[in-house]
Tab-separated table of N, CA and C in Angstrom:
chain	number	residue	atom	x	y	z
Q	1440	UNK	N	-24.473	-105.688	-24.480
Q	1440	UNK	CA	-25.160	-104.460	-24.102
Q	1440	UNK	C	-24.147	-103.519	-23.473
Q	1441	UNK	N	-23.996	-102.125	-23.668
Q	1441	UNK	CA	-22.824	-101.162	-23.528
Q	1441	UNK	C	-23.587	-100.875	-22.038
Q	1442	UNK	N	-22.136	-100.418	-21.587
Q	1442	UNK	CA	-22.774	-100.077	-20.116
Q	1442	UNK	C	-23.256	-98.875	-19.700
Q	1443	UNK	N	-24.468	-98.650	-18.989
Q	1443	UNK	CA	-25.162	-97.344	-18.910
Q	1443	UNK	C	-24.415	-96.154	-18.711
Q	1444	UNK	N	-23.258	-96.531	-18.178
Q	1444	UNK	CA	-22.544	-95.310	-17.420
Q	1444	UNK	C	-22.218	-94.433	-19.211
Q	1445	UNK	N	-21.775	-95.331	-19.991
Q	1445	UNK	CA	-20.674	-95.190	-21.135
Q	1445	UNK	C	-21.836	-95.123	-22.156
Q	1446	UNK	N	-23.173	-95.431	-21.976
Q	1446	UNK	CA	-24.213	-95.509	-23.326
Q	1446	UNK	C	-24.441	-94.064	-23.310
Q	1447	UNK	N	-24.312	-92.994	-24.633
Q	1447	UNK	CA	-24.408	-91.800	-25.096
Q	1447	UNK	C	-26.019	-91.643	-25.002
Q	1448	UNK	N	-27.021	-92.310	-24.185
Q	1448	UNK	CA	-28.137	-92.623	-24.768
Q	1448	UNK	C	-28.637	-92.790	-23.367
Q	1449	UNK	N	-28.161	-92.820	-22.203
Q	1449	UNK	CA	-28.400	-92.890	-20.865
Q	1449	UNK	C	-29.284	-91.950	-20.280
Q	1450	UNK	N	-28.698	-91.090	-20.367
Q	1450	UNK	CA	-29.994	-89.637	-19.901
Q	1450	UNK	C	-31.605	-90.017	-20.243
Q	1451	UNK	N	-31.911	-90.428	-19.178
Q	1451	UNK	CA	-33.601	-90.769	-20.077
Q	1451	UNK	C	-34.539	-90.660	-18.831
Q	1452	UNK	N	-35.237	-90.480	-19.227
Q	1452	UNK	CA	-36.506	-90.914	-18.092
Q	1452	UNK	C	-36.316	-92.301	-17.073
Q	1453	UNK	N	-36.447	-91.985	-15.921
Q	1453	UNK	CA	-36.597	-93.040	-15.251
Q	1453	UNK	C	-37.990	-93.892	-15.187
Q	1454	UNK	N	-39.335	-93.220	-15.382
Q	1454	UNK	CA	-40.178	-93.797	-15.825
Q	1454	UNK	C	-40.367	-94.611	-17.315
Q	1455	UNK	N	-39.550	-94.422	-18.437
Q	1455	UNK	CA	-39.348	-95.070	-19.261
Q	1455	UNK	C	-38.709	-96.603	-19.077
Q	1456	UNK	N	-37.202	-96.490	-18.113
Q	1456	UNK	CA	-36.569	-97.217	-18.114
Q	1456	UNK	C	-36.155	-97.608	-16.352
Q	1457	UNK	N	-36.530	-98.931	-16.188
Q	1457	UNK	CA	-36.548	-99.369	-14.403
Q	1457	UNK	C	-37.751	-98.911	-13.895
Q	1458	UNK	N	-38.418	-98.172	-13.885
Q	1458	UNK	CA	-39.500	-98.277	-13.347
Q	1458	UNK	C	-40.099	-99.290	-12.522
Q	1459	UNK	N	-39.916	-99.467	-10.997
Q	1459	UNK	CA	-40.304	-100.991	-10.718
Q	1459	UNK	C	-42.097	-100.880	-11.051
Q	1460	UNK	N	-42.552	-101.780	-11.765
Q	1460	UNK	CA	-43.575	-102.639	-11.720
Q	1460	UNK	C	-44.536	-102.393	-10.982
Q	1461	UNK	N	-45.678	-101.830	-10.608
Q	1461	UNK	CA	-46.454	-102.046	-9.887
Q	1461	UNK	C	-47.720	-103.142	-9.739
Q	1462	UNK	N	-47.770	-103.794	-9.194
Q	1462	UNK	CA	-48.855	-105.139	-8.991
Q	1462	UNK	C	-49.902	-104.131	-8.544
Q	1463	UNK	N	-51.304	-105.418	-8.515
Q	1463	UNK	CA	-52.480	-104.538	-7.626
Q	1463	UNK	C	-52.080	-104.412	-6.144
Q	1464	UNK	N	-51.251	-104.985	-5.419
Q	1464	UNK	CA	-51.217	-105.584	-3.869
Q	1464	UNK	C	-50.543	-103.767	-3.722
Q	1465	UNK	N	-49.494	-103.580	-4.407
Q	1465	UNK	CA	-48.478	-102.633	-4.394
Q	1465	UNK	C	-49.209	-101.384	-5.029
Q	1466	UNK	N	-50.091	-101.371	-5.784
Q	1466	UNK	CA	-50.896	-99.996	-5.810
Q	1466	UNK	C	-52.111	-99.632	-5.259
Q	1467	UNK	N	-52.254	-100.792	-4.596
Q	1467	UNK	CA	-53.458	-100.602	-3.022
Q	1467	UNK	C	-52.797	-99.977	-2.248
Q	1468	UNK	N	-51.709	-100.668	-1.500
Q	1468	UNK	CA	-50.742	-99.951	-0.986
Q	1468	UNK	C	-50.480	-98.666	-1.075
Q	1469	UNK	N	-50.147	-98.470	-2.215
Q	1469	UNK	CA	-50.056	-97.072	-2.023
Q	1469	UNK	C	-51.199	-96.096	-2.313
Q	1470	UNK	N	-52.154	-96.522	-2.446
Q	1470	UNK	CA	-53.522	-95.850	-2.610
Q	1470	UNK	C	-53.943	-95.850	-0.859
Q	1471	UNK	N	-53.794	-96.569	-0.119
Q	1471	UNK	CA	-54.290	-96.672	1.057
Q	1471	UNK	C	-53.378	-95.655	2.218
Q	1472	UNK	N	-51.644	-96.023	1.477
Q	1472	UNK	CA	-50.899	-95.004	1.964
Q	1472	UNK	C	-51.135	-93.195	1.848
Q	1473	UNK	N	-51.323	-93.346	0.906
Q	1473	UNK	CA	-51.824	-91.898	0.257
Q	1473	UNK	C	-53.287	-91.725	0.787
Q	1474	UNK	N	-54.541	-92.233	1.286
Q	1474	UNK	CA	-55.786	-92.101	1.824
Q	1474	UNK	C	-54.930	-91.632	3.280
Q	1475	UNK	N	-54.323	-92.520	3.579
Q	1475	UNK	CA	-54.352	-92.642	5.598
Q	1475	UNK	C	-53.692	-91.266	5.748
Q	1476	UNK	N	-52.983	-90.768	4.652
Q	1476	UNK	CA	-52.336	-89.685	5.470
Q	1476	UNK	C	-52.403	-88.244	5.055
Q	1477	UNK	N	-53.726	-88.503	4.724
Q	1477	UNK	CA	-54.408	-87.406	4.357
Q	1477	UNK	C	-55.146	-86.337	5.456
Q	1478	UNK	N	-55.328	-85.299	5.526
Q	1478	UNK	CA	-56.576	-84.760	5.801
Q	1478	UNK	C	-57.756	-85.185	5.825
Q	1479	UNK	N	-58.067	-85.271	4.693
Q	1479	UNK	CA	-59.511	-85.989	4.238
Q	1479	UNK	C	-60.006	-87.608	5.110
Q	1480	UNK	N	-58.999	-88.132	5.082
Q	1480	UNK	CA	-59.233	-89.104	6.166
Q	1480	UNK	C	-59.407	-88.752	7.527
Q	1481	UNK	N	-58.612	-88.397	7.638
Q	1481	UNK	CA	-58.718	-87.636	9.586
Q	1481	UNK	C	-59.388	-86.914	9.986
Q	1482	UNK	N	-60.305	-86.278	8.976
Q	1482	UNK	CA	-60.993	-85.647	8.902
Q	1482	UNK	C	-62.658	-86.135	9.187
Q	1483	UNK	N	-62.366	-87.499	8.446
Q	1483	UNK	CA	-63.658	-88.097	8.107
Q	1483	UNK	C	-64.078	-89.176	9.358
Q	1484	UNK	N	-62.395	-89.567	9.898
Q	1484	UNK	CA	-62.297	-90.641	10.594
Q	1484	UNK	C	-62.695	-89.907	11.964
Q	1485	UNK	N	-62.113	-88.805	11.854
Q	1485	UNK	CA	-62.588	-87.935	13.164
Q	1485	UNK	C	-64.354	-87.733	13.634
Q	1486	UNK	N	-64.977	-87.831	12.318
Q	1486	UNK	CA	-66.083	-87.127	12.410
Q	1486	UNK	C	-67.098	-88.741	12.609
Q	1487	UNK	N	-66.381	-89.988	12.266
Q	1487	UNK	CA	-67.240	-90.780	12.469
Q	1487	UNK	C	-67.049	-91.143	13.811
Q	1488	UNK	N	-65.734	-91.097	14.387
Q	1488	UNK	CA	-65.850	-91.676	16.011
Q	1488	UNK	C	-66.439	-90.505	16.967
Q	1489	UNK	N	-66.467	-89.512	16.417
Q	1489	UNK	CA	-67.620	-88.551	17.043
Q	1489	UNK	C	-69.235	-89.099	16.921
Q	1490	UNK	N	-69.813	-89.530	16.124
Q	1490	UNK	CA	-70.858	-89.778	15.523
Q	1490	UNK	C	-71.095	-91.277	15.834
Q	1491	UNK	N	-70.135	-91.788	16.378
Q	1491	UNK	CA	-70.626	-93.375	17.040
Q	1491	UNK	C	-70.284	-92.836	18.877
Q	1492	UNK	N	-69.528	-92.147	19.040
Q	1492	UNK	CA	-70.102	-92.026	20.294
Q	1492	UNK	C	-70.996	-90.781	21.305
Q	1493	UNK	N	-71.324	-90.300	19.546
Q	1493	UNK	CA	-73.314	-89.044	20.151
Q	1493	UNK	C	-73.965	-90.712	20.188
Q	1494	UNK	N	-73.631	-91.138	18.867
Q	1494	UNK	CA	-74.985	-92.355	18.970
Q	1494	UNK	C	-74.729	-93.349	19.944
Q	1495	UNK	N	-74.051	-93.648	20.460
Q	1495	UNK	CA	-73.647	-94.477	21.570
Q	1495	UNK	C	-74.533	-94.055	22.809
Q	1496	UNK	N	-73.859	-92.816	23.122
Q	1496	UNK	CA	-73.940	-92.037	24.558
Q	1496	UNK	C	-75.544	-91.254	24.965
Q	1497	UNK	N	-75.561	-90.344	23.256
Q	1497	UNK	CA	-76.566	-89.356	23.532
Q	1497	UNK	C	-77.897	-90.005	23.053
Q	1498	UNK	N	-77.836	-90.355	21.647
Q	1498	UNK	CA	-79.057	-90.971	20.823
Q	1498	UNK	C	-79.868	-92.009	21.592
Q	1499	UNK	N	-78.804	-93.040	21.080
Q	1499	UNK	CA	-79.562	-94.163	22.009
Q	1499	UNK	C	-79.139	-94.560	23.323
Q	1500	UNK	N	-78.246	-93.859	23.631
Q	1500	UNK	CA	-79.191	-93.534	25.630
Q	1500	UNK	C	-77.889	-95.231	26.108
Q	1501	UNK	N	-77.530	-94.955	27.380
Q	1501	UNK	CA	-76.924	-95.989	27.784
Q	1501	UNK	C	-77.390	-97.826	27.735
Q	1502	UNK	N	-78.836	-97.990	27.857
Q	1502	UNK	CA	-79.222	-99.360	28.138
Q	1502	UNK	C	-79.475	-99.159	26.903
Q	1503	UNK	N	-79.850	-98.548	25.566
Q	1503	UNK	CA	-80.245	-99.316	24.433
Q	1503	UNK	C	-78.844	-99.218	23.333
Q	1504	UNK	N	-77.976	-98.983	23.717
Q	1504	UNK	CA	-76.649	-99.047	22.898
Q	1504	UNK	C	-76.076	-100.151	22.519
Q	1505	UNK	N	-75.619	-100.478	21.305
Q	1505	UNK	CA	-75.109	-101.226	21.264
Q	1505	UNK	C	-73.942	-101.772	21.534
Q	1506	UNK	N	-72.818	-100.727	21.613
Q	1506	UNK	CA	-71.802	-99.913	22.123
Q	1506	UNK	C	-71.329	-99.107	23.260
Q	1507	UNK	N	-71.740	-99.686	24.199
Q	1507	UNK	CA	-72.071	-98.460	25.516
Q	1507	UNK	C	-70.587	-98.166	25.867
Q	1508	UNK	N	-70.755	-96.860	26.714
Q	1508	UNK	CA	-69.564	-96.456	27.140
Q	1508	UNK	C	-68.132	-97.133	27.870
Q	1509	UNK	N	-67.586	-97.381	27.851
Q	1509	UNK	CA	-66.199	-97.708	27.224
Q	1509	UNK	C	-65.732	-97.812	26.138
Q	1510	UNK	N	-67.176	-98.170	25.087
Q	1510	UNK	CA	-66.840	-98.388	23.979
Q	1510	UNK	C	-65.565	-99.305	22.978
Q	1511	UNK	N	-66.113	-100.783	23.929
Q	1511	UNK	CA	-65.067	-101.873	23.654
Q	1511	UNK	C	-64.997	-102.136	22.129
Q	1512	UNK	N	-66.293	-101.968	21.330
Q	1512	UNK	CA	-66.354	-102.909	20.121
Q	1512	UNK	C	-65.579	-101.609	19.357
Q	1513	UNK	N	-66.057	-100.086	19.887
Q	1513	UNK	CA	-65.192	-99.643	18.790
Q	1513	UNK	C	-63.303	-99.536	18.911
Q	1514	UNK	N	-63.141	-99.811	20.358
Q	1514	UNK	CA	-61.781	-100.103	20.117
Q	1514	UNK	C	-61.056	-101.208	19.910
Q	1515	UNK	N	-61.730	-102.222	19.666
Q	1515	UNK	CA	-61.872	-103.258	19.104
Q	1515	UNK	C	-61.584	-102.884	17.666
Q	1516	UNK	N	-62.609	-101.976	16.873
Q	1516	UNK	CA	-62.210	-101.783	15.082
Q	1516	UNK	C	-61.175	-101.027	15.347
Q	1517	UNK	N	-60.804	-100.192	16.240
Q	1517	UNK	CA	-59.733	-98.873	15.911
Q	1517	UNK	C	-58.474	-99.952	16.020
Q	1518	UNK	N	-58.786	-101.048	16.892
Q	1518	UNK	CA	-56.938	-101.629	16.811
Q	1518	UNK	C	-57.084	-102.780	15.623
Q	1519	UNK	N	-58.000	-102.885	14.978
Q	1519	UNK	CA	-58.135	-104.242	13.887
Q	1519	UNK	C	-57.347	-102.914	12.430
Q	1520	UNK	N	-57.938	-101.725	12.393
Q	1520	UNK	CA	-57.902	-100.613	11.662
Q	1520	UNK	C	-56.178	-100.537	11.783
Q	1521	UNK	N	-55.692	-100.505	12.791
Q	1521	UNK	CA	-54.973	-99.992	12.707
Q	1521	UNK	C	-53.276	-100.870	12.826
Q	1522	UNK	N	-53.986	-102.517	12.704
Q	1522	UNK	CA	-53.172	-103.124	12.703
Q	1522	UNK	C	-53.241	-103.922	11.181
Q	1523	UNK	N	-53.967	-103.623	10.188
Q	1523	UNK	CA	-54.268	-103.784	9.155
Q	1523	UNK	C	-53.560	-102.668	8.154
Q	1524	UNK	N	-53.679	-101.580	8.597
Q	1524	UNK	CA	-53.141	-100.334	7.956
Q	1524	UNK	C	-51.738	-100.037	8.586
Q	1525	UNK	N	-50.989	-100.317	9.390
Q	1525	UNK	CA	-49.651	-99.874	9.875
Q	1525	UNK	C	-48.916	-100.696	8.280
Q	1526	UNK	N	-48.934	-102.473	8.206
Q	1526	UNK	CA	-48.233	-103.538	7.406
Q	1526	UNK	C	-48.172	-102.619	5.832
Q	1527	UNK	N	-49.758	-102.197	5.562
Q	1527	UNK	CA	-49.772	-101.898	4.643
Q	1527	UNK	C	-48.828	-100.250	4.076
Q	1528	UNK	N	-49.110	-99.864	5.216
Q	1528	UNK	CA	-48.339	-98.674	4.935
Q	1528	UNK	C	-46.897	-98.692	4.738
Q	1529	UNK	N	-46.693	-99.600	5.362
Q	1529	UNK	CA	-44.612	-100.050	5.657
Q	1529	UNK	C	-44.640	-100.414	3.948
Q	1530	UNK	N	-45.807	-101.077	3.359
Q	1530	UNK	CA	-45.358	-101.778	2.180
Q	1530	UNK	C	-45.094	-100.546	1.147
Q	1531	UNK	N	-46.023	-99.527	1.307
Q	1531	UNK	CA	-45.980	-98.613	0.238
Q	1531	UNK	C	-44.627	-97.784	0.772
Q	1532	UNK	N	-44.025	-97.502	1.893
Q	1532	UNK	CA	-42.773	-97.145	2.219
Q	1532	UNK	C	-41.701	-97.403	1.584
Q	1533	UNK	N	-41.568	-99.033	1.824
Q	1533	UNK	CA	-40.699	-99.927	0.920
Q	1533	UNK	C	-40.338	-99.910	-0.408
Q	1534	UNK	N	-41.834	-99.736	-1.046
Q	1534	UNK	CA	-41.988	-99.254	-2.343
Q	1534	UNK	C	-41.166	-98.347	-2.834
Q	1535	UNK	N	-41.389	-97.196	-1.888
Q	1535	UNK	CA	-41.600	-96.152	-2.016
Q	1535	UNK	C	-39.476	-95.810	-2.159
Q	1536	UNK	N	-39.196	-96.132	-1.019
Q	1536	UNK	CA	-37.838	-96.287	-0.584
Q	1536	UNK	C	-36.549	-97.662	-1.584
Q	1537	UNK	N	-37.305	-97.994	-2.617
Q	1537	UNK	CA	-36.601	-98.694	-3.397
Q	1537	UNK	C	-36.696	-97.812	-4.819
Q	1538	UNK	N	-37.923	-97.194	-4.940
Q	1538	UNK	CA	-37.967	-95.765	-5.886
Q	1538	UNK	C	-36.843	-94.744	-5.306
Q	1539	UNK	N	-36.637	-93.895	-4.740
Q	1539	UNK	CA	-35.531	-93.549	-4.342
Q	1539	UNK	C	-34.261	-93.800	-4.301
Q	1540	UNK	N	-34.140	-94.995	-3.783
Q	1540	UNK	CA	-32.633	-96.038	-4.463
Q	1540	UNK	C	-32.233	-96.110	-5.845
Q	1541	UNK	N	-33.553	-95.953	-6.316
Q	1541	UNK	CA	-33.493	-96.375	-8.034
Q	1541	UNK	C	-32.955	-95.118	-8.574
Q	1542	UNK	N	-33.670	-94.140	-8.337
Q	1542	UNK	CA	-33.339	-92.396	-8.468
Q	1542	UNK	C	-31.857	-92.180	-8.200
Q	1543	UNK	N	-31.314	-92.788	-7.068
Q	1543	UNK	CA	-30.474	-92.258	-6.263
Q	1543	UNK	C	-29.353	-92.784	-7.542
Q	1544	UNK	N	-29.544	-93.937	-7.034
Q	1544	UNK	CA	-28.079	-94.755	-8.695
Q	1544	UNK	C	-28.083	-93.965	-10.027
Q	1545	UNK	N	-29.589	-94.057	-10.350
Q	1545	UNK	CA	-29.218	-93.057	-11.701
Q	1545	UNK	C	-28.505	-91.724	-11.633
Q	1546	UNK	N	-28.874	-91.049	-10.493
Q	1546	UNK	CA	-28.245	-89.847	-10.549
Q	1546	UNK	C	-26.775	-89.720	-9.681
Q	1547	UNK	N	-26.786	-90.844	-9.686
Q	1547	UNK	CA	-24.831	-91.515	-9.495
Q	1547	UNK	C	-24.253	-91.682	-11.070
Q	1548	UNK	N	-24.756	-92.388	-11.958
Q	1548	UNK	CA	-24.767	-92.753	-13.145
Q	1548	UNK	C	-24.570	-91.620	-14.116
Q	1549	UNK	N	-25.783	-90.754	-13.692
Q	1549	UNK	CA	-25.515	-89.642	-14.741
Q	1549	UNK	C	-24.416	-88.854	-14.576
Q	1550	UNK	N	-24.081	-88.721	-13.188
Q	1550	UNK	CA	-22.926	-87.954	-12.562
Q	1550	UNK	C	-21.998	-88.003	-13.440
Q	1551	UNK	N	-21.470	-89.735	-13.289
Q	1551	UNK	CA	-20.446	-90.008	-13.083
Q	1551	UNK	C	-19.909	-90.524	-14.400
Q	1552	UNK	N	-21.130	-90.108	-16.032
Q	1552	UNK	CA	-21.074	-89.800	-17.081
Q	1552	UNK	C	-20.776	-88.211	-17.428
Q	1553	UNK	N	-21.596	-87.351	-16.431
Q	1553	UNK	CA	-20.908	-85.600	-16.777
Q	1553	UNK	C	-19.474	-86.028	-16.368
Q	1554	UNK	N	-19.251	-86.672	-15.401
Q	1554	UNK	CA	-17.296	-86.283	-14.926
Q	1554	UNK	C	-16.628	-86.537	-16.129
Q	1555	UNK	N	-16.738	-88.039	-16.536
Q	1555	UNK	CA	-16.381	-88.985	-17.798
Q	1555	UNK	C	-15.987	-87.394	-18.724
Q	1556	UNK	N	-17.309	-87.063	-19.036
Q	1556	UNK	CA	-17.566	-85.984	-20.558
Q	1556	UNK	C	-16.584	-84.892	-20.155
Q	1557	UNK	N	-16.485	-84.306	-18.986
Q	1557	UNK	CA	-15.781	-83.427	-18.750
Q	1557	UNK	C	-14.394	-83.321	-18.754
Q	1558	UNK	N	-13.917	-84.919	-18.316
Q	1558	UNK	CA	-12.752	-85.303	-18.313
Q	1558	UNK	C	-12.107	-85.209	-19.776
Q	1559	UNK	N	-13.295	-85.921	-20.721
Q	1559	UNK	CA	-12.439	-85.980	-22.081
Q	1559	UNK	C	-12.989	-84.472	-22.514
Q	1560	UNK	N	-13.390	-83.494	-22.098
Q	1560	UNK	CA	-13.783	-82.457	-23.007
Q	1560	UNK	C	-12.057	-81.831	-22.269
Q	1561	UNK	N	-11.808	-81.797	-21.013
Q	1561	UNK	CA	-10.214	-81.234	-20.344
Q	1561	UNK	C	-9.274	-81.830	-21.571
Q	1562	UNK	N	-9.378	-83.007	-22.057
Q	1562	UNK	CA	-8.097	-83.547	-22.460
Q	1562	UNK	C	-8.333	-83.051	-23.514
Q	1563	UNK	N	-9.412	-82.562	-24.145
Q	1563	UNK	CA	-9.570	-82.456	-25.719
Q	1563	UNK	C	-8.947	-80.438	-25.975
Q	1564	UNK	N	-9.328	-79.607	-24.779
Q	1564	UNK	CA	-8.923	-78.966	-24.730
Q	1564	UNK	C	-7.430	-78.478	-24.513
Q	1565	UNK	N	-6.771	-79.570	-23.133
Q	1565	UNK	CA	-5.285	-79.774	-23.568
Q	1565	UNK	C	-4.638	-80.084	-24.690
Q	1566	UNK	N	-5.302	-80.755	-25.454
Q	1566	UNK	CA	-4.763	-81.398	-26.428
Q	1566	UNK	C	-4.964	-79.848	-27.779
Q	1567	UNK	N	-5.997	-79.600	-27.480
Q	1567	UNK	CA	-5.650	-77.963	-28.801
Q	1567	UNK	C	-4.844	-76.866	-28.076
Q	1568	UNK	N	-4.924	-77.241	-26.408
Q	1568	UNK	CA	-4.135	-75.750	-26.253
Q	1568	UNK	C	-2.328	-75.717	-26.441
Q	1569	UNK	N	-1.988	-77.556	-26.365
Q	1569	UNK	CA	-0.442	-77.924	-27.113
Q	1569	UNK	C	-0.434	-77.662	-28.327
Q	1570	UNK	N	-1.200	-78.449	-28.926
Q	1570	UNK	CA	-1.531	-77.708	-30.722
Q	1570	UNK	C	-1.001	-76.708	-30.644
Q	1571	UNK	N	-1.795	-75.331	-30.578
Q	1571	UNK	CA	-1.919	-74.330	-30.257
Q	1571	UNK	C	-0.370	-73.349	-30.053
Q	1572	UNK	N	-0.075	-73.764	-28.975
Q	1572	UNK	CA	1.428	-73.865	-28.401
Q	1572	UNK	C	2.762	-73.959	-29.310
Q	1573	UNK	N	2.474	-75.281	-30.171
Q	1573	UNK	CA	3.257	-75.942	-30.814
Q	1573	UNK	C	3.027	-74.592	-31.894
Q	1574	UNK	N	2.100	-74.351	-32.629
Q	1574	UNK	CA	1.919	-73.843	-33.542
Q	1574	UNK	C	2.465	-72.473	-33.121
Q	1575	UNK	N	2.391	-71.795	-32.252
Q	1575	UNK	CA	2.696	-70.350	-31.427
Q	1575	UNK	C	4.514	-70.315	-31.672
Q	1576	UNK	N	5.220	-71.461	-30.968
Q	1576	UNK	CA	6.233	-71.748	-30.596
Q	1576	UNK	C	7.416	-71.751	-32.236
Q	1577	UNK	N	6.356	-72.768	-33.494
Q	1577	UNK	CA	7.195	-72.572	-34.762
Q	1577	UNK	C	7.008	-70.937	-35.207
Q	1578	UNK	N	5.931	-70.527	-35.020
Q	1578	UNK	CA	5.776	-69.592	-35.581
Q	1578	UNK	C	6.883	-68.169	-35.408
Q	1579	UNK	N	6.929	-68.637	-33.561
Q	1579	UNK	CA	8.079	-67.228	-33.303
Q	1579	UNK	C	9.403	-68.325	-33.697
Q	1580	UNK	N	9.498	-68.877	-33.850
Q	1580	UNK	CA	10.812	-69.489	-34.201
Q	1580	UNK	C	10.866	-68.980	-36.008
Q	1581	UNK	N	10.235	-68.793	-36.488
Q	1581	UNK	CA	10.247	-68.246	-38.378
Q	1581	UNK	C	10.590	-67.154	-38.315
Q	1582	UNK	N	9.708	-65.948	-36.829
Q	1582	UNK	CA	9.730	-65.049	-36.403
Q	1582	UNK	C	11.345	-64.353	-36.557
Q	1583	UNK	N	11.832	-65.088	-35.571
Q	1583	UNK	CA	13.062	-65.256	-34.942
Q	1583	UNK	C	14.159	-65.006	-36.388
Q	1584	UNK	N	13.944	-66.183	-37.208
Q	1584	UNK	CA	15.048	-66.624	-38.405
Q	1584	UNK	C	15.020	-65.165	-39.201
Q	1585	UNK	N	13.577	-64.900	-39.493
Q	1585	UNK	CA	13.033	-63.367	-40.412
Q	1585	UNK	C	13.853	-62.582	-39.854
Q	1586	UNK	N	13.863	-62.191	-38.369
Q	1586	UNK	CA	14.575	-60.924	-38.081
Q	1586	UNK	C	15.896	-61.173	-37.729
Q	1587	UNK	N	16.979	-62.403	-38.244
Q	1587	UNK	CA	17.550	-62.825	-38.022
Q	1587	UNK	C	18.364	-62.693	-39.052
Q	1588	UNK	N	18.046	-62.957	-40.258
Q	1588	UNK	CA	18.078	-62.959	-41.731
Q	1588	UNK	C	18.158	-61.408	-42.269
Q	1589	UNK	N	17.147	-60.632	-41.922
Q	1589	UNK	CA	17.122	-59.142	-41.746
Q	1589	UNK	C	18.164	-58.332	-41.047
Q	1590	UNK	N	18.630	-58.951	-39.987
Q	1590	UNK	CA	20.022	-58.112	-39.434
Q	1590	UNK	C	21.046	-58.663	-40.032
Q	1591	UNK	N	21.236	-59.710	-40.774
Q	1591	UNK	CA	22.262	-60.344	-41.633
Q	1591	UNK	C	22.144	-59.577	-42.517
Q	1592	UNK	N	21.383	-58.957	-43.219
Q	1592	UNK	CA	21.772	-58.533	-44.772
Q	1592	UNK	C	21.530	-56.842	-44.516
Q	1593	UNK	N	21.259	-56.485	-43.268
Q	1593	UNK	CA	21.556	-55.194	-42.307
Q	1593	UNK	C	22.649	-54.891	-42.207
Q	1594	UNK	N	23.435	-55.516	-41.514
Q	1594	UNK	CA	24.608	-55.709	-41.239
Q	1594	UNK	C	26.038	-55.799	-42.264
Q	1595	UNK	N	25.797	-56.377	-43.621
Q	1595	UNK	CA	26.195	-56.999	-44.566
Q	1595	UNK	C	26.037	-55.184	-45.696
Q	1596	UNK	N	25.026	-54.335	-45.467
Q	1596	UNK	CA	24.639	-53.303	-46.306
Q	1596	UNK	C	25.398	-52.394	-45.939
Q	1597	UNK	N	25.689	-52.716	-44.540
Q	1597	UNK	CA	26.076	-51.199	-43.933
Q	1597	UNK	C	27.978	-51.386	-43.879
């Protein structure tokens, strides 16, 4: 197998090619990552711990609560919530931060295939502008003999 740097065929999608894999564990993850840090969550999450403690406090009144003020059981869910969702979030990070790595190499790779191309497109251009040169160089040298030849039989008339 030719090596990516040197395969004429490299430039491609990174979703085509490496793409890590996603499992269900790893696209919960990031479905849960993408919920928590939303608006829409904080939004919603806001509006329910409002709404457990009207119903706590105001609704059902201090002695018939189930929940009364301190409100142990709900900080009880807020640290179960939130020690359930920190792990998960690190995972979609991880994820997330080995996608980037992956990005990062390729676009080391591709680089360091433009230098490659550029390098041989310099030499290919040195190489016609000696041509070039060479060809410039006989030419005034014929140049040279012509008007050389011409003051000989100049010279020779007069």
């Amino acid at each position: 197998m030719p090596s990516p740097v040197l395969d004429p065929t490299f430039a491609r999608a990174i979703e085509q090619d490496g793409e890590l894999a996603a499992n269900l564990g790893e696209r919960l993850a990031d479905r849960v990552a993408r919920l928590g840090g939303s608006w829409s969550f904080i939004l919603v999450f806001l509006t329910i711990l409002v709404g457990w403690i009207v119903l706590n406090t105001e609704i059902l009144g201090p002695r018939s609560a189930f929940d009364p003020y301190p409100y142990i059981f709900l900080n009880l869910l807020l640290s179960m919530i939130a020690a359930l969702q920190a792990p998960v979030i690190m995972m979609s990070q991880n994820r997330q931060s080995e996608k980037d790595r992956r990005r990062a190499m390729y676009d080391y790779q591709i680089n360091l295939k433009a230098e490659l191309e550029i390098r041989e497109l310099h030499a290919k251009l040195d190489q016609l502008r000696e041509r070039e040169w060479s060809l410039h160089v006989a030419l005034q040298q014929q140049q040279i003999e012509m008007l050389n030849r011409l003051l000989d039989e100049r010279s020779r008339t007069d």
